[in-house]
Amino acid sequence: MEWANETLVTEFVFLGFSSLTGLQRLLFVVFLLVYLALHTPMYFFLGVLSCSETCYTFVIVPKMLVDLLAQKKAISFLGCAIQMFSFLFLICSHSFLLAAMGYDRYVAICDPLRYTVLMGHGVCVGLVAAACACGFTVSLVTTSLLHHFFCDVSPVLKLASHHSRLSQLVIFVLGVFVLVIPLLLILVSYIRVISAILKIPSSVGRHKAFSTCASHLIVVTVHYGCASFIYLRPKSNYSSSQDTLISVSYTILTPLFSPMIYSLRNKEFKSALQRAMTHTSYSIN
């Protein structure tokens, strides 16, 4: 038997940008700035927000698509309970997360010199953890008390006629806790933000400060407007067909448009969108 010379491989060498030796220091600075930008609190919150929206559409949309093609549109009791708990956990956490993002905008504009201290990584993680804990608690209580096109509170509560007024009152109070309190915190934050922006002497500076808040305000308006219409009203005013349309807007359309809304703050995205629209208009003409 002949033994060939063999070498044990212990590491690999990355070629990377070895052909751009003269630009490596410049590329280091550029990539470092991009890395640091993506780890700022707002981008951290946006990442968690995107994950939340992706997850709660995953909870609803696959079952909805199956029901659109199936003749028997049914779901088991356990399946309904799991879907309701998962959706409520994600949507309630979403509400508190939007409030945390409102606080982030308040600190960024009203106290910019201490922004990195007040919105450190530990604080951001703590705010997200608190949002998830509140969402988990509310979803657990609501699902245990109760047990459209998906299992939501209003249609199930409409069917559960044996539930007492106390159960309905508890669910209504939880709805106020999830929707009204975060919305009030956001309103207080933006009152302080607007007050600080109006004190900026430069019109360019005021416009830039307002533009950093516009995307968040649009998402807040759609989310809280639709959710409040569905959950913060008496059981007697429940309308299945009307609620279905509203539910579609904030469970499917809002997650679809949220990345586009936040991307409109990005100059590269806006220039690319303008080029695409210009090209489309030329093609039509």
Backbone as CSV, one residue per row, in Angstrom:
resi,resn,N_x,N_y,N_z,CA_x,CA_y,CA_z,C_x,C_y,C_z
1,MET,0.849,-1.185,0.000,0.000,0.000,0.000,0.890,1.243,0.000
2,GLU,0.566,2.173,-0.863,1.352,3.391,-0.941,0.653,4.506,-0.167
3,TRP,1.416,5.258,0.605,0.869,6.370,1.390,1.226,7.675,0.717
4,ALA,0.247,8.437,0.381,0.489,9.741,-0.251,0.661,10.788,0.833
5,ASN,1.426,11.803,0.481,1.589,12.913,1.426,0.269,13.654,1.613
6,GLU,-0.152,13.810,2.848,-1.405,14.482,3.147,-1.155,15.595,4.152
7,THR,-1.895,16.690,3.973,-1.777,17.828,4.893,-3.114,18.045,5.580
8,LEU,-3.094,18.169,6.891,-4.322,18.379,7.646,-4.724,19.846,7.553
9,VAL,-5.943,20.086,7.059,-6.433,21.459,6.903,-7.002,21.940,8.233
10,THR,-6.439,23.036,8.746,-6.888,23.585,10.028,-7.549,24.942,9.894
11,GLU,-7.390,25.595,8.759,-7.998,26.905,8.572,-8.125,27.239,7.103
12,PHE,-8.994,28.190,6.797,-9.179,28.698,5.443,-8.815,30.177,5.434
13,VAL,-8.351,30.640,4.312,-7.971,32.049,4.167,-9.019,32.744,3.316
14,PHE,-9.640,33.800,3.863,-10.606,34.589,3.116,-9.877,35.530,2.165
15,LEU,-10.252,35.490,0.897,-9.677,36.442,-0.055,-10.261,37.831,0.153
16,GLY,-11.577,37.870,0.443,-12.227,39.147,0.745,-11.961,40.199,-0.313
17,PHE,-11.473,41.359,0.119,-11.176,42.463,-0.792,-9.671,42.588,-1.000
18,SER,-8.991,41.441,-1.087,-7.536,41.458,-1.225,-7.087,42.150,-2.508
19,SER,-7.955,42.172,-3.521,-7.597,42.859,-4.769,-7.737,44.365,-4.651
20,LEU,-8.366,44.829,-3.569,-8.546,46.279,-3.352,-7.732,46.715,-2.134
21,THR,-6.448,46.418,-2.177,-5.596,46.680,-1.024,-5.612,48.141,-0.612
22,GLY,-5.585,49.037,-1.580,-5.533,50.463,-1.272,-6.813,51.003,-0.670
23,LEU,-7.942,50.271,-0.839,-9.239,50.761,-0.365,-9.706,50.073,0.916
24,GLN,-8.905,49.166,1.450,-9.382,48.369,2.579,-9.638,49.212,3.817
25,ARG,-8.808,50.237,4.074,-9.057,51.089,5.229,-10.339,51.901,5.053
26,LEU,-10.556,52.390,3.826,-11.787,53.129,3.547,-13.006,52.223,3.690
27,LEU,-12.904,50.990,3.159,-14.012,50.044,3.264,-14.270,49.678,4.730
28,PHE,-13.213,49.604,5.525,-13.377,49.323,6.952,-14.219,50.403,7.622
29,VAL,-13.928,51.670,7.322,-14.666,52.784,7.910,-16.123,52.755,7.457
30,VAL,-16.344,52.525,6.154,-17.707,52.509,5.606,-18.538,51.398,6.234
31,PHE,-17.993,50.170,6.254,-18.735,49.033,6.799,-18.929,49.164,8.301
32,LEU,-17.955,49.781,8.993,-18.098,49.995,10.428,-19.248,50.956,10.717
33,LEU,-19.355,52.028,9.922,-20.437,52.993,10.106,-21.793,52.358,9.833
34,VAL,-21.858,51.542,8.784,-23.114,50.847,8.464,-23.488,49.887,9.587
35,TYR,-22.498,49.158,10.099,-22.743,48.209,11.190,-23.254,48.920,12.431
36,LEU,-22.618,50.048,12.773,-23.043,50.801,13.948,-24.433,51.402,13.756
37,ALA,-24.719,51.863,12.521,-26.052,52.437,12.242,-27.148,51.409,12.421
38,LEU,-26.878,50.196,11.954,-27.887,49.135,12.055,-28.065,48.644,13.487
39,HIS,-27.173,49.048,14.385,-27.303,48.652,15.781,-27.755,49.807,16.659
40,THR,-28.248,50.881,16.039,-28.843,51.957,16.818,-30.203,51.483,17.330
41,PRO,-30.708,52.083,18.411,-31.969,51.618,18.997,-33.129,51.536,18.004
42,MET,-33.286,52.556,17.131,-34.422,52.542,16.211,-34.353,51.347,15.271
43,TYR,-33.167,51.026,14.741,-33.046,49.865,13.867,-33.247,48.565,14.647
44,PHE,-32.831,48.551,15.898,-33.077,47.381,16.746,-34.575,47.161,16.922
45,PHE,-35.302,48.234,17.242,-36.749,48.133,17.393,-37.426,47.754,16.076
46,LEU,-36.938,48.310,14.965,-37.514,47.972,13.661,-37.328,46.496,13.346
47,GLY,-36.174,45.947,13.721,-35.938,44.523,13.496,-36.910,43.661,14.282
48,VAL,-37.121,44.016,15.560,-38.069,43.266,16.391,-39.493,43.447,15.871
49,LEU,-39.821,44.685,15.445,-41.152,44.964,14.907,-41.420,44.146,13.654
50,SER,-40.442,44.063,12.762,-40.590,43.280,11.528,-40.772,41.806,11.837
51,CYS,-40.003,41.318,12.813,-40.135,39.913,13.221,-41.525,39.642,13.777
52,SER,-42.033,40.576,14.598,-43.371,40.435,15.177,-44.443,40.399,14.091
53,GLU,-44.345,41.320,13.132,-45.347,41.376,12.063,-45.291,40.130,11.190
54,THR,-44.082,39.659,10.904,-43.941,38.433,10.111,-44.566,37.242,10.824
55,CYS,-44.344,37.157,12.129,-44.864,36.020,12.898,-46.382,36.037,12.987
56,TYR,-46.995,37.224,13.227,-48.450,37.183,13.380,-49.180,37.041,12.050
57,THR,-48.546,37.400,10.939,-49.153,37.055,9.643,-49.016,35.555,9.384
58,PHE,-47.910,34.954,9.848,-47.728,33.509,9.697,-48.764,32.737,10.509
59,VAL,-49.197,33.301,11.629,-50.210,32.659,12.466,-51.564,32.646,11.763
60,ILE,-51.843,33.666,10.961,-53.181,33.854,10.390,-53.281,33.438,8.926
61,VAL,-52.365,33.927,8.094,-52.523,33.831,6.637,-52.553,32.399,6.113
62,PRO,-51.664,31.476,6.518,-51.719,30.115,5.963,-53.082,29.448,6.146
63,LYS,-53.662,29.566,7.347,-54.981,28.978,7.596,-56.044,29.674,6.756
64,MET,-55.922,30.983,6.595,-56.881,31.727,5.791,-56.824,31.287,4.328
65,LEU,-55.613,31.064,3.804,-55.455,30.626,2.419,-56.071,29.250,2.201
66,VAL,-55.880,28.364,3.184,-56.481,27.028,3.093,-58.003,27.132,3.072
67,ASP,-58.554,27.983,3.931,-60.012,28.129,4.018,-60.612,28.739,2.755
68,LEU,-59.846,29.569,2.050,-60.348,30.171,0.816,-60.595,29.126,-0.265
69,LEU,-59.861,28.010,-0.218,-60.004,26.959,-1.223,-60.789,25.750,-0.715
70,ALA,-60.932,25.623,0.601,-61.608,24.458,1.172,-63.110,24.696,1.269
71,GLN,-63.876,23.606,1.133,-65.325,23.705,1.276,-65.721,23.770,2.747
72,LYS,-65.022,23.009,3.590,-65.294,23.020,5.018,-64.295,23.960,5.703
73,LYS,-64.773,25.083,6.161,-63.901,26.087,6.778,-64.039,25.971,8.293
74,ALA,-63.273,25.066,8.881,-63.406,24.795,10.314,-62.035,24.772,10.964
75,ILE,-62.051,24.920,12.270,-60.825,24.830,13.060,-61.191,24.189,14.393
76,SER,-60.310,23.353,14.907,-60.582,22.673,16.165,-60.544,23.658,17.327
77,PHE,-61.121,23.229,18.458,-61.116,24.081,19.652,-59.692,24.400,20.081
78,LEU,-58.829,23.361,20.103,-57.429,23.562,20.495,-56.702,24.453,19.496
79,GLY,-56.970,24.212,18.191,-56.335,25.032,17.158,-56.738,26.483,17.270
80,CYS,-58.011,26.737,17.585,-58.498,28.104,17.753,-57.840,28.766,18.956
81,ALA,-57.707,27.995,20.051,-57.083,28.543,21.254,-55.618,28.896,21.008
82,ILE,-54.901,28.008,20.291,-53.487,28.266,19.997,-53.338,29.476,19.084
83,GLN,-54.209,29.547,18.059,-54.139,30.679,17.138,-54.444,31.985,17.855
84,MET,-55.461,31.987,18.695,-55.824,33.206,19.423,-54.708,33.640,20.367
85,PHE,-54.160,32.667,21.123,-53.088,33.007,22.062,-51.879,33.574,21.322
86,SER,-51.480,32.925,20.225,-50.302,33.368,19.471,-50.522,34.752,18.883
87,PHE,-51.708,34.955,18.296,-51.991,36.252,17.670,-52.043,37.369,18.714
88,LEU,-52.743,37.120,19.827,-52.850,38.147,20.861,-51.487,38.458,21.477
89,PHE,-50.678,37.442,21.685,-49.334,37.661,22.233,-48.529,38.579,21.320
90,LEU,-48.568,38.309,20.019,-47.777,39.092,19.074,-48.341,40.493,18.870
91,ILE,-49.669,40.615,18.763,-50.268,41.922,18.489,-50.195,42.824,19.720
92,CYS,-50.319,42.246,20.925,-50.190,43.055,22.149,-48.745,43.503,22.346
93,SER,-47.807,42.607,22.097,-46.395,42.986,22.171,-46.083,44.074,21.157
94,HIS,-46.721,43.978,20.002,-46.566,44.978,18.940,-46.998,46.360,19.429
95,SER,-48.104,46.423,20.156,-48.604,47.697,20.664,-47.612,48.344,21.634
96,PHE,-47.108,47.550,22.559,-46.156,48.087,23.530,-44.815,48.423,22.878
97,LEU,-44.479,47.684,21.832,-43.236,47.977,21.111,-43.325,49.323,20.397
98,LEU,-44.489,49.635,19.841,-44.684,50.945,19.209,-44.551,52.067,20.239
99,ALA,-45.006,51.810,21.473,-44.841,52.801,22.535,-43.366,52.993,22.871
100,ALA,-42.604,51.900,22.892,-41.160,51.996,23.141,-40.460,52.780,22.040
101,MET,-40.902,52.595,20.804,-40.324,53.350,19.686,-40.666,54.830,19.791
102,GLY,-41.858,55.144,20.314,-42.219,56.543,20.553,-41.311,57.173,21.597
103,TYR,-40.983,56.404,22.649,-40.050,56.897,23.675,-38.665,57.110,23.070
104,ASP,-38.265,56.218,22.177,-36.971,56.367,21.505,-36.906,57.671,20.718
105,ARG,-37.982,58.003,19.991,-38.002,59.266,19.225,-37.981,60.475,20.174
106,TYR,-38.642,60.339,21.312,-38.654,61.421,22.303,-37.242,61.694,22.812
107,VAL,-36.522,60.626,23.176,-35.157,60.803,23.697,-34.233,61.339,22.612
108,ALA,-34.387,60.832,21.368,-33.505,61.246,20.278,-33.629,62.732,19.972
109,ILE,-34.825,63.279,20.090,-35.048,64.681,19.711,-34.969,65.614,20.911
110,CYS,-35.490,65.182,22.062,-35.543,66.065,23.232,-34.288,66.009,24.092
111,ASP,-33.562,64.910,24.041,-32.345,64.791,24.851,-31.253,64.088,24.050
112,PRO,-30.843,64.667,22.915,-29.900,63.969,22.014,-28.524,63.731,22.619
113,LEU,-28.074,64.605,23.515,-26.739,64.459,24.095,-26.633,63.225,24.989
114,ARG,-27.723,62.806,25.574,-27.723,61.623,26.449,-28.405,60.425,25.798
115,TYR,-28.613,60.499,24.482,-29.350,59.452,23.765,-28.668,58.087,23.906
116,THR,-27.354,58.042,23.698,-26.648,56.760,23.767,-26.659,56.178,25.177
117,VAL,-26.765,57.041,26.192,-26.810,56.562,27.571,-28.209,56.077,27.935
118,LEU,-29.213,56.906,27.607,-30.591,56.572,27.963,-31.150,55.419,27.139
119,MET,-30.639,55.261,25.913,-31.139,54.194,25.034,-30.025,53.203,24.721
120,GLY,-29.317,52.771,25.765,-28.284,51.758,25.589,-28.885,50.416,25.211
121,HIS,-28.012,49.486,24.858,-28.489,48.173,24.405,-29.286,47.468,25.489
122,GLY,-28.835,47.591,26.750,-29.560,46.956,27.844,-30.952,47.515,28.021
123,VAL,-31.094,48.834,27.851,-32.410,49.473,27.962,-33.331,48.991,26.844
124,CYS,-32.802,48.919,25.626,-33.608,48.472,24.474,-34.082,47.034,24.669
125,VAL,-33.178,46.175,25.095,-33.554,44.778,25.339,-34.592,44.697,26.452
126,GLY,-34.423,45.519,27.489,-35.388,45.538,28.586,-36.775,45.980,28.143
127,LEU,-36.828,47.010,27.268,-38.117,47.483,26.757,-38.804,46.418,25.909
128,VAL,-38.031,45.726,25.079,-38.602,44.650,24.260,-39.085,43.503,25.143
129,ALA,-38.288,43.160,26.158,-38.688,42.083,27.081,-39.961,42.456,27.840
130,ALA,-40.066,43.715,28.272,-41.271,44.168,28.968,-42.484,44.117,28.047
131,ALA,-42.301,44.512,26.773,-43.396,44.454,25.802,-43.872,43.020,25.598
132,CYS,-42.922,42.095,25.491,-43.282,40.682,25.306,-43.956,40.109,26.551
133,ALA,-43.483,40.514,27.729,-44.088,40.024,28.981,-45.528,40.507,29.112
134,CYS,-45.765,41.777,28.772,-47.140,42.303,28.814,-48.026,41.586,27.800
135,GLY,-47.500,41.376,26.592,-48.261,40.669,25.568,-48.588,39.253,25.974
136,PHE,-47.625,38.565,26.583,-47.850,37.187,27.031,-48.929,37.134,28.104
137,THR,-48.859,38.054,29.068,-49.829,38.064,30.171,-51.244,38.330,29.664
138,VAL,-51.385,39.338,28.803,-52.709,39.688,28.285,-53.284,38.547,27.447
139,SER,-52.468,37.946,26.588,-52.954,36.860,25.732,-53.338,35.634,26.548
140,LEU,-52.574,35.358,27.597,-52.881,34.197,28.444,-54.205,34.389,29.174
141,VAL,-54.423,35.570,29.751,-55.659,35.845,30.484,-56.858,35.842,29.533
142,THR,-56.712,36.514,28.393,-57.829,36.613,27.446,-58.212,35.250,26.883
143,THR,-57.231,34.466,26.491,-57.517,33.140,25.922,-58.153,32.222,26.956
144,SER,-57.700,32.291,28.195,-58.285,31.447,29.238,-59.711,31.862,29.573
145,LEU,-60.038,33.144,29.394,-61.402,33.610,29.662,-62.357,33.228,28.532
146,LEU,-61.832,33.092,27.320,-62.696,32.838,26.175,-62.632,31.410,25.702
147,HIS,-61.879,31.235,25.619,-61.663,30.223,24.717,-62.478,29.985,23.970
148,HIS,-65.108,34.968,11.473,-64.095,35.716,10.722,-63.347,34.807,9.773
149,PHE,-62.197,35.206,9.827,-61.319,34.364,9.040,-60.193,33.840,9.912
150,PHE,-60.169,34.245,11.160,-59.254,33.658,12.128,-59.893,33.796,13.503
151,CYS,-59.355,33.084,14.496,-59.932,33.093,15.838,-59.551,34.389,16.538
152,ASP,-60.473,35.318,16.610,-60.232,36.601,17.249,-61.183,36.751,18.434
153,VAL,-60.960,37.778,19.233,-61.717,37.935,20.475,-63.193,38.185,20.213
154,SER,-63.501,39.149,19.344,-64.893,39.556,19.135,-65.804,38.421,18.660
155,PRO,-65.440,37.677,17.577,-66.351,36.606,17.135,-66.486,35.469,18.130
156,VAL,-65.398,35.127,18.833,-65.494,34.050,19.816,-66.330,34.489,21.009
157,LEU,-66.158,35.729,21.436,-66.952,36.255,22.548,-68.422,36.335,22.163
158,LYS,-68.709,36.613,20.897,-70.091,36.661,20.420,-70.747,35.286,20.535
159,LEU,-69.965,34.230,20.241,-70.487,32.865,20.334,-70.618,32.410,21.779
160,ALA,-69.696,32.867,22.598,-69.672,32.411,23.994,-70.675,33.195,24.823
161,SER,-71.956,32.928,24.599,-73.014,33.681,25.266,-73.085,33.383,26.758
162,HIS,-72.468,32.259,27.191,-72.530,31.901,28.604,-71.545,32.696,29.445
163,HIS,-70.645,33.428,28.795,-69.675,34.191,29.562,-70.350,35.351,30.277
164,SER,-69.938,35.589,31.494,-70.558,36.604,32.334,-70.108,37.997,31.914
165,ARG,-70.814,38.988,32.453,-70.432,40.375,32.216,-69.037,40.657,32.795
166,LEU,-68.668,39.913,33.850,-67.348,40.105,34.447,-66.249,39.739,33.455
167,SER,-66.457,38.620,32.719,-65.465,38.221,31.722,-65.340,39.270,30.634
168,GLN,-66.489,39.780,30.171,-66.463,40.812,29.138,-65.786,42.078,29.647
169,LEU,-66.041,42.408,30.917,-65.433,43.603,31.498,-63.917,43.442,31.615
170,VAL,-63.467,42.255,32.028,-62.027,42.003,32.146,-61.345,42.115,30.794
171,ILE,-61.979,41.544,29.763,-61.404,41.606,28.411,-61.369,43.040,27.912
172,PHE,-62.421,43.823,28.200,-62.443,45.225,27.794,-61.335,46.011,28.498
173,VAL,-61.146,45.748,29.801,-60.093,46.441,30.556,-58.713,46.076,30.014
174,LEU,-58.524,44.808,29.642,-57.255,44.396,29.046,-57.028,45.090,27.705
175,GLY,-58.126,45.260,26.937,-58.026,45.990,25.675,-57.594,47.435,25.894
176,VAL,-58.141,48.057,26.934,-57.735,49.423,27.278,-56.267,49.447,27.672
177,PHE,-55.842,48.446,28.458,-54.451,48.371,28.898,-53.503,48.224,27.717
178,VAL,-53.885,47.423,26.731,-53.011,47.147,25.587,-53.020,48.289,24.572
179,LEU,-54.158,48.938,24.391,-54.283,49.937,23.332,-54.217,51.376,23.835
180,VAL,-54.996,51.690,24.849,-55.106,53.086,25.286,-53.845,53.562,25.997
181,ILE,-53.335,52.748,26.933,-52.166,53.177,27.709,-50.934,53.379,26.823
182,PRO,-50.572,52.413,25.935,-49.441,52.686,25.036,-49.685,53.900,24.140
183,LEU,-50.936,54.062,23.667,-51.237,55.212,22.814,-51.068,56.519,23.581
184,LEU,-51.489,56.548,24.848,-51.294,57.754,25.667,-49.815,58.054,25.870
185,LEU,-49.018,57.002,26.077,-47.570,57.198,26.219,-46.955,57.760,24.938
186,ILE,-47.447,57.269,23.805,-46.958,57.780,22.519,-47.362,59.242,22.338
187,LEU,-48.613,59.570,22.699,-49.083,60.953,22.571,-48.265,61.899,23.452
188,VAL,-47.993,61.477,24.689,-47.186,62.312,25.586,-45.787,62.507,25.005
189,SER,-45.208,61.422,24.471,-43.875,61.521,23.867,-43.867,62.506,22.718
190,TYR,-44.901,62.433,21.856,-44.908,63.291,20.674,-45.303,64.735,20.994
191,ILE,-46.029,64.949,22.074,-46.275,66.329,22.507,-44.954,66.986,22.892
192,ARG,-44.124,66.235,23.627,-42.808,66.754,23.991,-41.924,66.902,22.771
193,VAL,-42.024,65.938,21.831,-41.213,65.993,20.605,-41.574,67.216,19.768
194,ILE,-42.880,67.438,19.552,-43.322,68.582,18.742,-42.920,69.892,19.398
195,SER,-43.029,69.955,20.722,-42.618,71.152,21.446,-41.136,71.434,21.241
196,ALA,-40.314,70.372,21.263,-38.874,70.546,21.064,-38.553,70.914,19.615
197,ILE,-39.282,70.318,18.661,-39.018,70.601,17.247,-39.356,72.051,16.904
198,LEU,-40.455,72.553,17.459,-40.864,73.928,17.154,-39.862,74.960,17.677
199,LYS,-39.012,74.561,18.602,-37.997,75.470,19.125,-36.746,75.507,18.256
200,ILE,-36.655,74.612,17.280,-35.497,74.602,16.374,-35.596,75.808,15.444
201,PRO,-34.594,76.666,15.400,-34.692,77.903,14.606,-34.707,77.661,13.100
202,SER,-34.009,76.627,12.627,-33.900,76.383,11.188,-35.097,75.587,10.678
203,SER,-35.660,76.036,9.555,-36.771,75.297,8.951,-36.310,73.952,8.414
204,VAL,-35.073,73.897,7.922,-34.508,72.629,7.447,-34.369,71.650,8.603
205,GLY,-33.916,72.155,9.735,-33.779,71.306,10.921,-35.112,70.792,11.412
206,ARG,-36.137,71.657,11.386,-37.475,71.220,11.808,-38.018,70.148,10.880
207,HIS,-37.826,70.345,9.573,-38.311,69.368,8.594,-37.609,68.023,8.767
208,LYS,-36.308,68.067,9.008,-35.552,66.822,9.196,-36.008,66.096,10.453
209,ALA,-36.265,66.857,11.528,-36.719,66.244,12.781,-38.105,65.632,12.619
210,PHE,-39.008,66.344,11.944,-40.349,65.806,11.711,-40.294,64.540,10.853
211,SER,-39.406,64.525,9.854,-39.335,63.386,8.936,-38.901,62.110,9.643
212,THR,-38.105,62.244,10.728,-37.685,61.051,11.461,-38.837,60.405,12.226
213,CYS,-39.909,61.157,12.437,-41.058,60.645,13.200,-42.235,60.241,12.312
214,ALA,-42.227,60.682,11.054,-43.394,60.494,10.192,-43.748,59.020,10.001
215,SER,-42.739,58.178,9.734,-42.998,56.762,9.473,-43.644,56.088,10.680
216,HIS,-43.104,56.373,11.852,-43.645,55.781,13.074,-45.076,56.231,13.316
217,LEU,-45.363,57.500,13.068,-46.715,58.031,13.288,-47.734,57.377,12.353
218,ILE,-47.338,57.135,11.106,-48.252,56.493,10.149,-48.612,55.082,10.625
219,VAL,-47.599,54.307,11.021,-47.839,52.936,11.488,-48.679,52.937,12.762
220,VAL,-48.403,53.873,13.667,-49.170,53.982,14.911,-50.632,54.287,14.617
221,THR,-50.883,55.214,13.697,-52.258,55.598,13.356,-53.049,54.420,12.803
222,VAL,-52.445,53.681,11.879,-53.135,52.532,11.273,-53.370,51.431,12.309
223,HIS,-52.327,51.110,13.063,-52.426,50.002,14.028,-53.451,50.296,15.113
224,TYR,-53.310,51.424,15.796,-54.195,51.737,16.910,-55.598,52.105,16.441
225,GLY,-55.704,52.721,15.267,-57.020,53.064,14.748,-57.858,51.828,14.470
226,CYS,-57.282,50.865,13.741,-58.010,49.636,13.402,-58.275,48.782,14.641
227,ALA,-57.253,48.608,15.477,-57.405,47.754,16.654,-58.412,48.338,17.640
228,SER,-58.394,49.656,17.835,-59.340,50.287,18.761,-60.772,50.151,18.262
229,PHE,-60.962,50.254,16.940,-62.301,50.114,16.367,-62.876,48.728,16.642
230,ILE,-62.013,47.710,16.621,-62.488,46.340,16.789,-62.666,45.971,18.261
231,TYR,-61.685,46.328,19.091,-61.659,45.794,20.457,-62.257,46.719,21.508
232,LEU,-62.251,48.025,21.293,-62.733,48.951,22.324,-64.158,49.396,22.034
233,ARG,-65.069,48.451,22.027,-66.482,48.767,21.829,-67.322,47.657,22.433
234,PRO,-68.586,47.940,22.709,-69.447,46.927,23.332,-69.659,45.716,22.437
235,LYS,-69.945,44.585,23.065,-70.192,43.349,22.328,-71.388,43.476,21.395
236,SER,-72.383,44.280,21.770,-73.608,44.406,20.976,-73.364,45.059,19.616
237,ASN,-72.261,45.807,19.485,-71.963,46.493,18.227,-71.117,45.669,17.278
238,TYR,-70.924,44.399,17.589,-70.074,43.542,16.753,-70.729,43.274,15.409
239,SER,-69.950,43.462,14.342,-70.404,43.181,12.981,-69.347,42.332,12.292
240,SER,-69.707,41.095,11.915,-68.732,40.158,11.370,-68.117,40.654,10.069
241,SER,-68.966,41.066,9.110,-68.453,41.478,7.800,-67.599,42.737,7.896
242,GLN,-68.031,43.665,8.736,-67.283,44.912,8.901,-65.937,44.656,9.574
243,ASP,-65.943,43.829,10.614,-64.713,43.537,11.333,-63.718,42.751,10.487
244,THR,-64.232,41.913,9.578,-63.342,41.138,8.718,-62.480,42.061,7.866
245,LEU,-63.094,43.087,7.283,-62.346,44.030,6.447,-61.310,44.794,7.263
246,ILE,-61.702,45.238,8.462,-60.766,45.964,9.317,-59.633,45.051,9.767
247,SER,-59.969,43.792,10.095,-58.946,42.853,10.545,-57.912,42.587,9.460
248,VAL,-58.384,42.464,8.216,-57.460,42.252,7.106,-56.473,43.407,6.990
249,SER,-56.956,44.625,7.236,-56.103,45.801,7.074,-54.940,45.801,8.043
250,TYR,-55.183,45.445,9.320,-54.079,45.548,10.268,-53.336,44.234,10.506
251,THR,-53.880,43.115,10.014,-53.155,41.855,10.154,-52.377,41.465,8.901
252,ILE,-52.774,41.987,7.736,-52.102,41.623,6.485,-51.530,42.841,5.777
253,LEU,-52.358,43.884,5.604,-51.901,45.039,4.830,-50.867,45.869,5.586
254,THR,-51.061,46.057,6.890,-50.097,46.846,7.670,-48.703,46.224,7.660
255,PRO,-48.550,44.907,7.930,-47.209,44.314,7.822,-46.636,44.393,6.411
256,LEU,-47.515,44.403,5.401,-47.040,44.498,4.022,-46.455,45.871,3.728
257,PHE,-47.130,46.926,4.220,-46.713,48.287,3.895,-45.727,48.889,4.895
258,SER,-45.597,48.293,6.078,-44.690,48.851,7.081,-43.251,48.978,6.588
259,PRO,-42.662,47.929,5.957,-41.297,48.100,5.443,-41.187,49.220,4.417
260,MET,-42.217,49.383,3.579,-42.198,50.452,2.583,-42.286,51.815,3.261
261,ILE,-43.116,51.927,4.305,-43.270,53.204,5.004,-41.963,53.625,5.652
262,TYR,-41.310,52.682,6.334,-40.049,53.017,6.989,-38.920,53.209,5.977
263,SER,-38.998,52.524,4.839,-37.953,52.667,3.822,-38.002,54.023,3.138
264,LEU,-39.152,54.694,3.171,-39.260,56.007,2.536,-38.368,57.040,3.217
265,ARG,-37.863,56.739,4.404,-36.911,57.628,5.059,-35.520,57.477,4.460
266,ASN,-35.289,56.388,3.745,-33.971,56.109,3.193,-33.795,56.794,1.847
267,LYS,-32.747,57.609,1.723,-32.541,58.385,0.491,-32.317,57.486,-0.713
268,GLU,-31.545,56.405,-0.537,-31.277,55.506,-1.663,-32.559,54.844,-2.154
269,PHE,-33.420,54.461,-1.195,-34.686,53.834,-1.574,-35.564,54.822,-2.335
270,LYS,-35.621,56.069,-1.861,-36.454,57.075,-2.521,-35.953,57.381,-3.925
271,SER,-34.630,57.451,-4.100,-34.100,57.728,-5.436,-34.358,56.558,-6.380
272,ALA,-34.236,55.322,-5.854,-34.520,54.146,-6.680,-35.993,54.086,-7.065
273,LEU,-36.881,54.459,-6.118,-38.317,54.480,-6.401,-38.646,55.534,-7.448
274,GLN,-38.022,56.694,-7.373,-38.249,57.745,-8.355,-37.786,57.310,-9.741
275,ARG,-36.634,56.637,-9.792,-36.134,56.145,-11.093,-37.084,55.111,-11.677
276,ALA,-37.601,54.223,-10.813,-38.526,53.192,-11.298,-39.814,53.814,-11.815
277,MET,-40.336,54.825,-11.102,-41.567,55.487,-11.531,-41.341,56.264,-12.824
278,THR,-40.185,56.903,-12.958,-39.862,57.630,-14.191,-39.769,56.677,-15.368
279,HIS,-39.105,55.529,-15.149,-38.970,54.530,-16.208,-40.330,53.982,-16.617
280,THR,-41.210,53.774,-15.627,-42.546,53.253,-15.921,-43.366,54.255,-16.729
281,SER,-43.252,55.547,-16.357,-44.006,56.581,-17.084,-43.526,56.695,-18.529
282,TYR,-42.205,56.577,-18.756,-41.675,56.616,-20.115,-42.155,55.427,-20.931
283,SER,-42.216,54.258,-20.282,-42.661,53.046,-20.991,-44.128,53.160,-21.410
284,ILE,-44.954,53.752,-20.527,-46.368,53.906,-20.841,-46.571,54.896,-21.988
285,ASN,-45.817,56.000,-21.918,-45.930,57.026,-22.980,-45.340,56.539,-24.292
